[in-house]
Every structure is written in structure tokens, then in C-alpha cells.
Coordinates of C-alpha atoms in Angstrom, one line a residue:
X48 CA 14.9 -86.4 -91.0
X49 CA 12.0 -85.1 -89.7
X50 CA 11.9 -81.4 -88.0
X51 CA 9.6 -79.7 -85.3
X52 CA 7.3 -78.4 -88.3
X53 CA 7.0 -82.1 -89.5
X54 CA 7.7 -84.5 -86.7
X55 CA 5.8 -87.3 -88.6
X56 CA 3.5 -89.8 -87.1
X57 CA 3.5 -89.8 -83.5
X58 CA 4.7 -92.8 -81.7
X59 CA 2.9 -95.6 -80.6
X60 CA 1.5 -95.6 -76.8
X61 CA 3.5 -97.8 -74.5
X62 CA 1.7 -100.8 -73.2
X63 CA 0.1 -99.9 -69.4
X64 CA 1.6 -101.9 -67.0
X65 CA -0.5 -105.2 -65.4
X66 CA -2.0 -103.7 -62.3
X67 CA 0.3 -105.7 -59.9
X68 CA 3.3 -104.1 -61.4
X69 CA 1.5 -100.3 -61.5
X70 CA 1.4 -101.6 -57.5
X71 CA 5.2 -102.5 -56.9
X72 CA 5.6 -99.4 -59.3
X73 CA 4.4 -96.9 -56.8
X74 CA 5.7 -98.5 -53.6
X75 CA 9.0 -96.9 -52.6
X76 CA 11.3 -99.4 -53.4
X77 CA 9.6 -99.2 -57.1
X78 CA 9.5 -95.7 -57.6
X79 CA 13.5 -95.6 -56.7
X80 CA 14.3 -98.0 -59.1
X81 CA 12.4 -95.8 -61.8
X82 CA 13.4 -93.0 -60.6
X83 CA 17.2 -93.8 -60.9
X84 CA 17.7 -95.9 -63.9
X85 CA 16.0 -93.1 -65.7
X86 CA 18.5 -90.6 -64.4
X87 CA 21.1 -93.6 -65.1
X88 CA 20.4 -93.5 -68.8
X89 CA 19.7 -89.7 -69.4
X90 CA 23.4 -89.7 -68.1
X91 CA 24.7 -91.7 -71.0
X92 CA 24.4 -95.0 -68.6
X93 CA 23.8 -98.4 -69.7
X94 CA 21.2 -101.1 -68.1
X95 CA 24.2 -103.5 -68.7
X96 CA 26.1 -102.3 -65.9
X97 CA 25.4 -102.3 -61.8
X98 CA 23.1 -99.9 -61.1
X99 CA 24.3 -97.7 -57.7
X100 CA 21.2 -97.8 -55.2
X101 CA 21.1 -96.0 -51.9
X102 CA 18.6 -97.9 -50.2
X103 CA 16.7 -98.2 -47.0
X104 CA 15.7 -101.4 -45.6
X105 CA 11.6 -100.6 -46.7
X106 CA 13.1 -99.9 -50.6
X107 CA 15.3 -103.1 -50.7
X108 CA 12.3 -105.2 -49.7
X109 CA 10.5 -103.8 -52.1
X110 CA 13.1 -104.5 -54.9
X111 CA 13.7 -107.9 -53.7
X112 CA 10.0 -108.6 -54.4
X113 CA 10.0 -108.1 -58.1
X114 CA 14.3 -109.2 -58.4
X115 CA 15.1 -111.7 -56.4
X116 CA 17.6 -111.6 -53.8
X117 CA 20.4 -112.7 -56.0
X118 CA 19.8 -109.0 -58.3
X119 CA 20.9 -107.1 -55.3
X120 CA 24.3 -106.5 -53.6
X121 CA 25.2 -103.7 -51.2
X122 CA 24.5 -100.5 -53.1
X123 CA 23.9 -102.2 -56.4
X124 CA 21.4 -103.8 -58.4
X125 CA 22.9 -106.2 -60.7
X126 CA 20.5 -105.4 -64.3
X127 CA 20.9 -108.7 -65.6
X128 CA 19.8 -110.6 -63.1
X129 CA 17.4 -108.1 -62.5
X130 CA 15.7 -108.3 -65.9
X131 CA 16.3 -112.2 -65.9
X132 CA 13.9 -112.9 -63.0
X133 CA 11.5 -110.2 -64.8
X134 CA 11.3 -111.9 -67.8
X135 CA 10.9 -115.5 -65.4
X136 CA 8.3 -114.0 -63.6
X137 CA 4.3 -114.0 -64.6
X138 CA 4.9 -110.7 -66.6
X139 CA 7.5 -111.6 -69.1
X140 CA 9.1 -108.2 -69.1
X141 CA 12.5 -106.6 -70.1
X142 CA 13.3 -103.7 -67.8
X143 CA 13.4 -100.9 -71.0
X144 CA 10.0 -102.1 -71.1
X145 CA 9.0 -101.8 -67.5
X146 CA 10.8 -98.5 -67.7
X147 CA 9.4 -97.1 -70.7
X148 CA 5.7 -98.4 -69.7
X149 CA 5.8 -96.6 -66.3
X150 CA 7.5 -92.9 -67.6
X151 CA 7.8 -93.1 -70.9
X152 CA 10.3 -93.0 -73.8
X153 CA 13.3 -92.9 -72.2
X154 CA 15.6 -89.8 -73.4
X155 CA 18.7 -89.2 -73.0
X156 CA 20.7 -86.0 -72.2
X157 CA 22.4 -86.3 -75.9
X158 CA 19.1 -86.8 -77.4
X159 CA 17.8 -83.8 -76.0
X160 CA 20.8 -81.5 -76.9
X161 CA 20.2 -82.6 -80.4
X162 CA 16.4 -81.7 -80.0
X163 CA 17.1 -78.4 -78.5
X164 CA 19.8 -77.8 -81.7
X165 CA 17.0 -78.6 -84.1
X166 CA 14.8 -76.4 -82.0
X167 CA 17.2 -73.5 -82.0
X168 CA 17.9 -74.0 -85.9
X169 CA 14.2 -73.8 -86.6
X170 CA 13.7 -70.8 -84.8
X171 CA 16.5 -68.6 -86.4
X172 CA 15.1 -69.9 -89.6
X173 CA 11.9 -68.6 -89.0
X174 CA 12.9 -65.3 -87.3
X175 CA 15.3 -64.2 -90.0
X176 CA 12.6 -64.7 -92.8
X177 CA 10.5 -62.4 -90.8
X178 CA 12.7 -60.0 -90.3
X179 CA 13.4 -59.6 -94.0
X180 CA 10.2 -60.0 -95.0
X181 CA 9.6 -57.2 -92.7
X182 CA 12.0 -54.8 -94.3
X183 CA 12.7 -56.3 -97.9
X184 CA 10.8 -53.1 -99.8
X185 CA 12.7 -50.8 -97.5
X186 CA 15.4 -49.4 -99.5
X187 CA 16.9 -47.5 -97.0
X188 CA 17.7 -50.8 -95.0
X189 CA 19.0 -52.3 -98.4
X190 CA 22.7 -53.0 -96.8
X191 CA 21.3 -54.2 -93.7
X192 CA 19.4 -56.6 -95.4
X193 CA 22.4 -57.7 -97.5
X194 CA 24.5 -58.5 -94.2
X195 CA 21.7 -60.6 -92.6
X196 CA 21.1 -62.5 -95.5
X197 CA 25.0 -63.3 -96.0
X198 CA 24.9 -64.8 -93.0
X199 CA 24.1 -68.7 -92.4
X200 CA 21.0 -69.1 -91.7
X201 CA 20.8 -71.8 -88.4
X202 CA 21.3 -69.0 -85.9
X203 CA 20.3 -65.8 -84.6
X204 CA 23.0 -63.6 -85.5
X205 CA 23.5 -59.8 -85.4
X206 CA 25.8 -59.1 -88.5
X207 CA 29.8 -57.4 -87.9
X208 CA 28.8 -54.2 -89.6
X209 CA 25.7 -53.4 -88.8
X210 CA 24.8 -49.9 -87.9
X211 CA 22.8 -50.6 -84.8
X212 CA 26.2 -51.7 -83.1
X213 CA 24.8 -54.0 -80.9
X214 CA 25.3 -58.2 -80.5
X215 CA 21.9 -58.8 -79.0
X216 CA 19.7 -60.4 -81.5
X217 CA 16.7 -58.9 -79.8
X218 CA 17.6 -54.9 -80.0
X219 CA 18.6 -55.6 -83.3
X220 CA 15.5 -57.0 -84.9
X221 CA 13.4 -54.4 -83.1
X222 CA 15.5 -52.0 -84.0
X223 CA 15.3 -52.6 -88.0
X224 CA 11.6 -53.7 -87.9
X225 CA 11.0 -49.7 -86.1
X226 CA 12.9 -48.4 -88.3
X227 CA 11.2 -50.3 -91.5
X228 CA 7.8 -48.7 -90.1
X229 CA 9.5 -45.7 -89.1
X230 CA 10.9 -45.5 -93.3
X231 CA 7.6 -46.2 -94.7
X232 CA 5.6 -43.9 -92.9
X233 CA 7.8 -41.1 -93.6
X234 CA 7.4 -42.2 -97.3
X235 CA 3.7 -41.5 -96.8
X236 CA 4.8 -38.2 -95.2
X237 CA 3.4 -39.4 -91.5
X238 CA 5.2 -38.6 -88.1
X239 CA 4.5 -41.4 -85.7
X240 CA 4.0 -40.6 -81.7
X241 CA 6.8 -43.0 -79.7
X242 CA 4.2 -45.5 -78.4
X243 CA 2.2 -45.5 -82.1
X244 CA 5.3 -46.5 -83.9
X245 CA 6.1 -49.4 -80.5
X246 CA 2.5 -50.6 -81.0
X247 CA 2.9 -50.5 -85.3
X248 CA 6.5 -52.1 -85.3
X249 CA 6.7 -54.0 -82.2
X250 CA 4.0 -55.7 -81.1
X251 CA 3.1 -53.2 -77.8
X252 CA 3.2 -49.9 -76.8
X253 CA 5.4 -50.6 -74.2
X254 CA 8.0 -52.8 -76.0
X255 CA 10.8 -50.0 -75.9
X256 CA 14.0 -50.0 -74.6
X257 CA 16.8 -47.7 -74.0
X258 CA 19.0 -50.3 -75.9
X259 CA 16.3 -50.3 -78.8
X260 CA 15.9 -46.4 -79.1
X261 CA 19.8 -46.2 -79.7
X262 CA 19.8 -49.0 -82.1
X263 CA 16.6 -47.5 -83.9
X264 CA 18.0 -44.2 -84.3
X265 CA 21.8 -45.3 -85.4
X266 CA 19.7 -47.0 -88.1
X267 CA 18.2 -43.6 -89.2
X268 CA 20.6 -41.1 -88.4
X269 CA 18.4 -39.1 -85.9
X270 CA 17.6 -38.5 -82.1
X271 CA 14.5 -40.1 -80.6
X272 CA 12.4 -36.9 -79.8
X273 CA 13.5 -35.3 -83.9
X274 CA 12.3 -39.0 -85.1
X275 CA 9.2 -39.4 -82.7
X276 CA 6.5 -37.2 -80.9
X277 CA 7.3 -38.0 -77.4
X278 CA 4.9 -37.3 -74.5
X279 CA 5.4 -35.5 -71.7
X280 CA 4.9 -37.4 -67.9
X281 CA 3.6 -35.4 -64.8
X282 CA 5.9 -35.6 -61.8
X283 CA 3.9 -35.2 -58.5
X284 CA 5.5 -32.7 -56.2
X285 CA 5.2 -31.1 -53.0
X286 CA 6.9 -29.0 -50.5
X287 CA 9.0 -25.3 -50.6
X288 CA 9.2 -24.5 -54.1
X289 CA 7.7 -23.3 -57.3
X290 CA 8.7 -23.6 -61.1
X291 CA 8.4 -20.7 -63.0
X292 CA 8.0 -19.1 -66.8
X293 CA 7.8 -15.8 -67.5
X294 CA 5.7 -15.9 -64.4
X295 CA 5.0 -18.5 -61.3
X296 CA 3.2 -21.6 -62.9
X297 CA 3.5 -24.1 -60.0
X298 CA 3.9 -23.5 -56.0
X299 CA 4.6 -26.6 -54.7
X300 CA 3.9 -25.3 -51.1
X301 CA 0.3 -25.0 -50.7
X302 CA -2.0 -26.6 -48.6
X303 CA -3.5 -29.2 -51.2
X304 CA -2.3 -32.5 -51.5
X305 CA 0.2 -32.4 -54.3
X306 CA 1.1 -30.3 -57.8
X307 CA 1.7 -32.6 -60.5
X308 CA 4.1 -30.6 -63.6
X309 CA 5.3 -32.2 -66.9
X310 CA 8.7 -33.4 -66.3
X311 CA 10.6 -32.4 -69.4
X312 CA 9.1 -29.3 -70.3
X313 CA 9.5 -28.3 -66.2
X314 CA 13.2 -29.4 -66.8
X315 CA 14.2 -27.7 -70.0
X316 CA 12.3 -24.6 -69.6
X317 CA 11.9 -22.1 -67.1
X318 CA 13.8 -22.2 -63.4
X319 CA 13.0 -24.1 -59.8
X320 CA 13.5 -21.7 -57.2
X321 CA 13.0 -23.4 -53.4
X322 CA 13.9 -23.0 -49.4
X323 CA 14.4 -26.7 -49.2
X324 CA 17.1 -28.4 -47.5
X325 CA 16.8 -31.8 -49.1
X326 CA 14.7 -33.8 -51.9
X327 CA 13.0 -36.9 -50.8
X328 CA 11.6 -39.6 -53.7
X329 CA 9.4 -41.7 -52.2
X330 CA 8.0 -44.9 -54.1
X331 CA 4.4 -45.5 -53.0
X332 CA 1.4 -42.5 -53.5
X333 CA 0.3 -43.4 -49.5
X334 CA 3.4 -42.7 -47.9
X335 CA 3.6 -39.7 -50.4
X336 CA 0.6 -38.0 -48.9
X337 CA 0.9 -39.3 -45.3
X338 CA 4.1 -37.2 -44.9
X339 CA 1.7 -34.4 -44.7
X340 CA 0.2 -35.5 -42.0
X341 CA 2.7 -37.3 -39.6
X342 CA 5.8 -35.4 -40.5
X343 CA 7.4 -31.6 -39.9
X344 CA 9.5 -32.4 -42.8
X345 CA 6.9 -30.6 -45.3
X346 CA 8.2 -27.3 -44.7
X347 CA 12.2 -28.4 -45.5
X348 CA 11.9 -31.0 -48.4
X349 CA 10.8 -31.3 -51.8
X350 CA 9.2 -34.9 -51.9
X351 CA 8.7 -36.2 -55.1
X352 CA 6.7 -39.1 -55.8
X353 CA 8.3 -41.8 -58.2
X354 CA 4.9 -43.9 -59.1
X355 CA 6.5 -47.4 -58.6
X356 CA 9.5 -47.0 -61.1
X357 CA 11.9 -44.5 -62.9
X358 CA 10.7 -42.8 -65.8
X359 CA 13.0 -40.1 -68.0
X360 CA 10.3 -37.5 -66.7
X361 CA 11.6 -37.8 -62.7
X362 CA 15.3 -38.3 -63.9
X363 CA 15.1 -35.2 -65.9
X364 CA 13.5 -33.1 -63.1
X365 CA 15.8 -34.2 -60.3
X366 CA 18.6 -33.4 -62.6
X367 CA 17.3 -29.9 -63.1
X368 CA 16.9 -29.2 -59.4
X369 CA 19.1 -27.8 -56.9
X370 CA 21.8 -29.8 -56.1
X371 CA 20.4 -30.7 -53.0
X372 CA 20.5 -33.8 -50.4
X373 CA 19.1 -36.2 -52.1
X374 CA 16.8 -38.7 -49.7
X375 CA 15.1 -41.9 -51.5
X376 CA 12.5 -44.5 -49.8
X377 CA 10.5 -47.5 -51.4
X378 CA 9.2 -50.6 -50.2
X379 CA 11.7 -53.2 -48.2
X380 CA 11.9 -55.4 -51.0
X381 CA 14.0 -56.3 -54.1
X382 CA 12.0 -54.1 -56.5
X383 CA 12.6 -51.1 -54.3
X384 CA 16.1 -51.8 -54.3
X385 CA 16.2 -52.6 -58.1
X386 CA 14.6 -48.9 -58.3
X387 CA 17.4 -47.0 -56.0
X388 CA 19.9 -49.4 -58.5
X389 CA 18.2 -47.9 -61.4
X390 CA 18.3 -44.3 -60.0
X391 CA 21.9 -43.9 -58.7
X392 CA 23.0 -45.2 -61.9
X393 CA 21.2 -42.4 -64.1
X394 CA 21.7 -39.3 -61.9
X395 CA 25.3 -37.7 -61.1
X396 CA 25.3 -37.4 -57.6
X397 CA 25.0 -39.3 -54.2
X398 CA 21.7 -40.9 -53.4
X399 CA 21.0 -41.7 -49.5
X400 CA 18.1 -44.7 -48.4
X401 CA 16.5 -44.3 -45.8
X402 CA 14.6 -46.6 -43.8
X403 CA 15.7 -49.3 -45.3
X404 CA 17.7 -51.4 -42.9
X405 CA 17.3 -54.7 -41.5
X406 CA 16.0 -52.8 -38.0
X407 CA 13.2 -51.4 -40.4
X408 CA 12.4 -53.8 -42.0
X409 CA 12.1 -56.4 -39.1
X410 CA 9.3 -54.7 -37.7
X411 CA 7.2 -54.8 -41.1
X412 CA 4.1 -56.2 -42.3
X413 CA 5.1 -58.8 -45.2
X414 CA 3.3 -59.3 -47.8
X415 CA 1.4 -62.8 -48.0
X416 CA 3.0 -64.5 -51.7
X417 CA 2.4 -68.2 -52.6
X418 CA 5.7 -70.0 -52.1
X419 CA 6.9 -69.9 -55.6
X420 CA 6.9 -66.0 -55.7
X421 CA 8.7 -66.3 -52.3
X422 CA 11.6 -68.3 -54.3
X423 CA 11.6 -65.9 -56.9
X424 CA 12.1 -63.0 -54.2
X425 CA 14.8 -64.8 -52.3
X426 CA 16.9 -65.5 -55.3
X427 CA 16.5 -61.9 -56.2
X428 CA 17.8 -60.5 -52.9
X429 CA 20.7 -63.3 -52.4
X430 CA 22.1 -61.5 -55.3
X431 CA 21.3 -58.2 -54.4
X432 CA 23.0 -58.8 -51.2
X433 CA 26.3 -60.0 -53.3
X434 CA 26.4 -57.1 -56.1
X435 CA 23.6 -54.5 -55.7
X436 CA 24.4 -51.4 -54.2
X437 CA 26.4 -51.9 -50.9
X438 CA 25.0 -49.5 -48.2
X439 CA 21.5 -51.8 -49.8
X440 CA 23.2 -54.9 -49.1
X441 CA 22.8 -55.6 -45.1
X442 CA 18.6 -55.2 -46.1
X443 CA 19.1 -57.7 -49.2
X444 CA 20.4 -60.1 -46.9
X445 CA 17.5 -59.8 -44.4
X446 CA 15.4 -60.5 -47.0
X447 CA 16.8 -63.5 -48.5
X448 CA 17.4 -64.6 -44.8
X449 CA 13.4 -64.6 -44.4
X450 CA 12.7 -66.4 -46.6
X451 CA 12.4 -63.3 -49.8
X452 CA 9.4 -62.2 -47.6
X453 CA 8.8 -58.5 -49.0
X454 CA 7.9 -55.4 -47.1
X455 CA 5.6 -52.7 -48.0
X456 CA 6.4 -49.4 -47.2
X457 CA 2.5 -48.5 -46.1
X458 CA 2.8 -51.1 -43.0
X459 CA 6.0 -48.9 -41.6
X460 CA 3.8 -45.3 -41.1
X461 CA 3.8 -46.0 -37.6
X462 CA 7.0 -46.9 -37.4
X463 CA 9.1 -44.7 -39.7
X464 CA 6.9 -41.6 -39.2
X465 CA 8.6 -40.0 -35.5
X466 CA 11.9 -40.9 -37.1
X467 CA 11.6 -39.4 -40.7
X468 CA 12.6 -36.1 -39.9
X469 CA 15.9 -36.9 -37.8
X470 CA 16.9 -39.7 -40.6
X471 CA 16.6 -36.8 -43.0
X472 CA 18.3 -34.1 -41.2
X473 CA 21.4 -36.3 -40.5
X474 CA 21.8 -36.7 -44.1
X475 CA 21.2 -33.0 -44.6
X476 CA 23.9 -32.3 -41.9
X477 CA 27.8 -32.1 -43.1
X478 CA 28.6 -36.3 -42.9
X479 CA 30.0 -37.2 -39.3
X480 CA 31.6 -40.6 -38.6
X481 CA 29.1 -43.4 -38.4
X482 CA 26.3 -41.7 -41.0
X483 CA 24.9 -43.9 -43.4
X484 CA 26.2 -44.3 -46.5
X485 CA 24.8 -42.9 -49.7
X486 CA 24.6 -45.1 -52.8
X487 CA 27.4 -43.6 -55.3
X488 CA 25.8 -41.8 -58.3
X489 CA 28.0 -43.6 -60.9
X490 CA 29.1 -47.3 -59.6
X491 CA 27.7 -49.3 -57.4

């Protein structure tokens, strides 16, 4: 039996077809006939049995040409008859052969389960040898390595008792190849920075993930920052504040454009002290700066700006500030929603949208996406609209109702702007009947 390392010879070409049956081939009574025997045996069917045909009167024409009347009934071709006249006719044919010349080997659904099992097999083969390769002289990782190798060996499995306590075969191998790196560079008395050890052990410098850093340190019995040097992110900041030492370090409130501070540090040491009224996040670095401009909101709210996505730095400084409104905008699209997801799950308190309604969003400028990344969008927000956060849900509809068309917040200025300042106070206000609804902090 051959394997996908070894497949042996390859397969000799199918005869072309005589150019008068490459014609009937690609007229449309021809290309239905193709088109559903081929489904007919990837279903398990046989060429012995009536073959169900749904024709128009242009297709059954065109069939009649090549079979013969007597081949077809009402909604059937009759295969024996069918492949009788083929073989009478000037190109002495059986219909595998017609079939097989025109598309090629003919598979069936079977077959390629059974392909896809050797596939599979193959691959688990070859990703369990690497991973203990990877970590065979790592004696701390002896007993891991004894539980992957009792295992059989056809499939990606994550053993009962292993320390990373997780089932996903992916965290799990990164997990034990970091922590093989992580081992033998302690051995050579070297502390790795977080992305240097990602880049060593993982392919990337990017390849963490909050499921592989708790794996990784189950492994070796430490926290992520005592294992790795981690760096410090700046979080841009503006508006009625300051963060303070011994002495002032940051006011937030003067007349530049921003103050950018290092997250953790700003969140574990030293105090905030404000005058706001709220804290606004805002997605996009344009709309950050323009509410300097077309907004009185400046002197009221902290706006903080979240660069496109969530990093621990803005988590840990919104978690160290007052325990203020809490205001969030990003672009009318499923990303932006996937971000105010992301957030409410990882902070402990209410999180309100705003602008980000179907009103809103109807009078946006959409972005101009080829029609595949369309598809992709509207798929994305027809399950946002079923299970993504609910007061979200009426703007993840609108999207998927146009088509996953996405909106930009930089195109809304003109629109959101006057309105900013009243959406904001409203939330600051004690909640009155008919307010929006925040997204809940903890479920969604």
C-alpha cells in the first residue's frame, strides 16, 4: 500500500476526447450529464441504474444527440442504453470512459475519506516525531515525553496526564517545544525576552497565545513575567488627568496631541488622579486626534486610543483607572465588534458602544472589498448578529443585511462629531428608560 510520501508511479493520462465529443461535451445538455453522473458516483451511485436528470428542452436535445431517444425517459437517462448507442456510434466509447476523459478519475466520497484518513495518519506521524525530537534531551520534560510516546501513534493526541491540561493538540505542542527552549537555555544560564523565546521555539515572534503561556508555564512551574522578560506597550492618552510617582510624570491635559505612558508599569505603580466624567477607547488614531478638534468632550473624558486591537497594556490601565463610564467606538464592522467582544470579556465592569447602530452605520462610507472578502464579512456578522454581544447585534445584522459591507469609522467625523458629546453624556447620566444598553463585563 502506497502512502502520501510514496504514492508510486503516477497514473497514466486519460485519452483526450475526439473533438466532436469535446463539442457535445461543453454544450449544455453535455456538461449536465458530466456534471451529474460525477456527483452520481461520488455519492456511492452506480452507472447501472437510471440516472435522475432535470432537464430543459435545449439539454434533452443535446443528450438525445449523442443517446438516442430510446436512453431517455422523463427525468431519467437510462445508462445502458445510453452507453449502448455510445459504443454503436463512430466513437466506440463506454461512458466511464467518456466520463473519466472529460474530468478525470472519477472518485468517490469513500475513496476520499480513506485518502483524507491516510492523510491525517501521516501527519500525526510526522508531528509527533518532531515534537520528541524536539524535546528528547530535555530531562525535565522526561514524563511528558513518556506519555506521548505511549500513545498510538496515527493521531494527534494530547496525553490524560499531562501537565499543560489542555486537549488542543496545538497549545500543547507549543507549549512543550517553549518550554524545551525555555529548559535549555536556562541550562546555559540565559533568560530569554517573551518574543525571543516565540521566535526560538515557535516559528514567530508573534506565535503566542493566552492558551499557550498557561500551558508553557504549568510545564515549568512559573508565571510568564518570572519565566520571561516581557516588554512594556505605550498606551496613548489624552484628556483631564495625570499619572504620578513620587512626582507628576504624565499630564494627560495639555495642548499637544497625545501622551503616550507604558501600560503596566503606569498600572502597577504610582496613582491616576483625573476630573473626568467618563473614559472613551476609540479604535482608529484619526478619530483619536479629531476629537480634539470637533468635540467639547476633551475637557470631561479620558480617550484612550486602542491601536486596532486589545493588548494586556490597555486592559491593565483601564483596570487601574477610576471606575468611571466606560464609552468604546471602532469601525462599523465585525472586527470592531470582535474588539468590544474581546474587551468586555477581560474587564469587570459594563462597557457602552456608541455610534454603532444601524442609523450610523447607514450613512457610512464602505469600504470597496473584492467579493470574496465581502462573503467572508457577511458570514462573520450573521453570526455576530446570533451570539456576539446583544446591544451589538441590531448593527451585526445590518451588516450581513448589506451584503458584510464594512464601515470605517474615519468616513463618520461628519456625522458622529455634533453628536459625540450628548451620546456620551447620556451614558454618563444615572440610566433612564430607553438608554442604550452597555455590553456586560462578564457574559455576553
Amino acid at each position: 500500500m502506497t502512502t502520501p510520501h510514496n504514492p508510486g508511479p503516477p497514473p497514466a493520462r486519460p485519452a483526450p476526447l475526439p473533438v466532436g465529443l469535446a463539442e457535445w461535451a461543453s454544450t449544455p445538455g453535455g456538461a449536465l450529464f458530466l456534471r451529474t453522473a460525477r456527483k452520481h458516483i461520488y455519492r456511492g451511485g452506480k452507472l447501472q441504474r437510471p440516472l435522475p436528470l432535470t432537464m430543459t428542452a435545449r439539454e434533452r436535445g443535446d443528450l438525445i444527440e449523442l443517446f438516442g431517444s430510446d436512453a431517455l425517459t422523463p427525468g431519467r437517462l437510462n445508462p445502458a442504453k445510453a452507453e449502448a448507442a455510445l459504443l454503436a456510434s463512430r466513437y466506440h466509447m463506454t461512458l466511464r470512459a467518456l466520463l473519466i476523459s472529460a474530468g478525470g478519475p472519477l472518485r468517490t466520497g469513500k475513496g476520499r475519506a480513506r485518502y483524507q484518513r491516510l492523510i491525517q495518519r501521516d501527519e500525526a506521524h510526522t508531528a509527533r516525531h518532531s515534537l520528541l525530537t524536539a524535546i528528547h534531551t530535555v530531562s525535565p520534560l522526561d514524563e511528558e515525553r513518556a506519555l506521548l510516546r505511549a500513545l498510538p501513534a496515527d493521531r494527534k493526541r494530547v496525553p490524560n496526564q499531562s501537565r499543560t491540561h489542555t486537549t488542543s493538540w496545538s497549545v500543547y505542542e507549543a507549549a512543550l517545544r517553549a518550554a524545551a527552549v525555555w529548559w535549555q537555555g536556562q541550562d546555559r544560564g540565559w533568560t530569554f525576552a517573551e518574543r525571543e523565546l516565540s521566535v526560538r521555539a515557535l516559528g514567530g515572534s508573534k506565535r503566542w497565545t493566552p492558551a499557550t503561556q498557561e500551558a508553557f508555564c504549568r510545564l515549568i512551574g512559573k508565571r510568564f513575567d518570572e519565566a520571561v522578560r516581557t516588554t512594556d506597550t505605550a498606551v496613548r492618552i489624552q484628556g483631564p488627568g495625570d499619572w504620578q510617582l513620587d512626582s507628576l510624570v504624565a499630564n494627560f491635559d495639555h495642548d499637544i496631541p497625545f501622551l503616550e505612558i507604558p501600560g503596566r508599569t503606569a498600572a502597577e505603580q504610582g496613582r491616576f488622579t483625573h476630573t473626568a466624567t467618563g473614559i472613551l477607547l476609540i479604535e482608529n488614531q484619526e478619530t483619536f486626534e479629531a476629537i480634539r478638534h470637533h468635540t467639547d468632550i476633551p475637557e470631561t473624558w479620558l480617550r484612550i486610543w486602542l491601536e486596532g486591537f486589545v493588548s494586556d497594556a490597555l486592559v491593565d490601565v483601564v483596570s487601574a483607572l477610576p471606575d468611571l463610564p466606560l464609552a468604546i467606538w471602532t469601525d462599523l464592522d465585525p472586527p470592531g465588534i470582535d474588539i468590544v467582544t474581546n474587551l468586555a470579556q477581560r474587564l469587570n465592569r459594563p462597557l457602552h458602544p456608541v455610534a454603532m447602530d444601524p442609523t450610523t452605520y447607514s450613512h457610512g462610507f464602505y469600504l470597496d472589498e473584492p467579493a470574496d472578502k465581502l462573503a467572508k464579512w457577511q458570514r462573520h456578522a450573521v453570526a455576530q448578529a446570533r451570539t456576539g454581544p446583544v446591544s451589538l447585534r441590531p448593527l451585526a445584522a445590518a451588516i450581513a443585511a448589506n451584503d458584510g459591507r464594512r464601515c470605517e469609522q474615519e468616513g463618520l467625523h461628519e456625522d458622529v462629531m455634533p453628536r459625540l458629546g450628548a451620546m456620551l453624556a447620556n451614558i454618563a447620566a444615572p440610566r433612564r428608560s430607553g438608554s442604550a444598553a452597555p455590553v456586560p463585563a462578564a457574559g455576553l
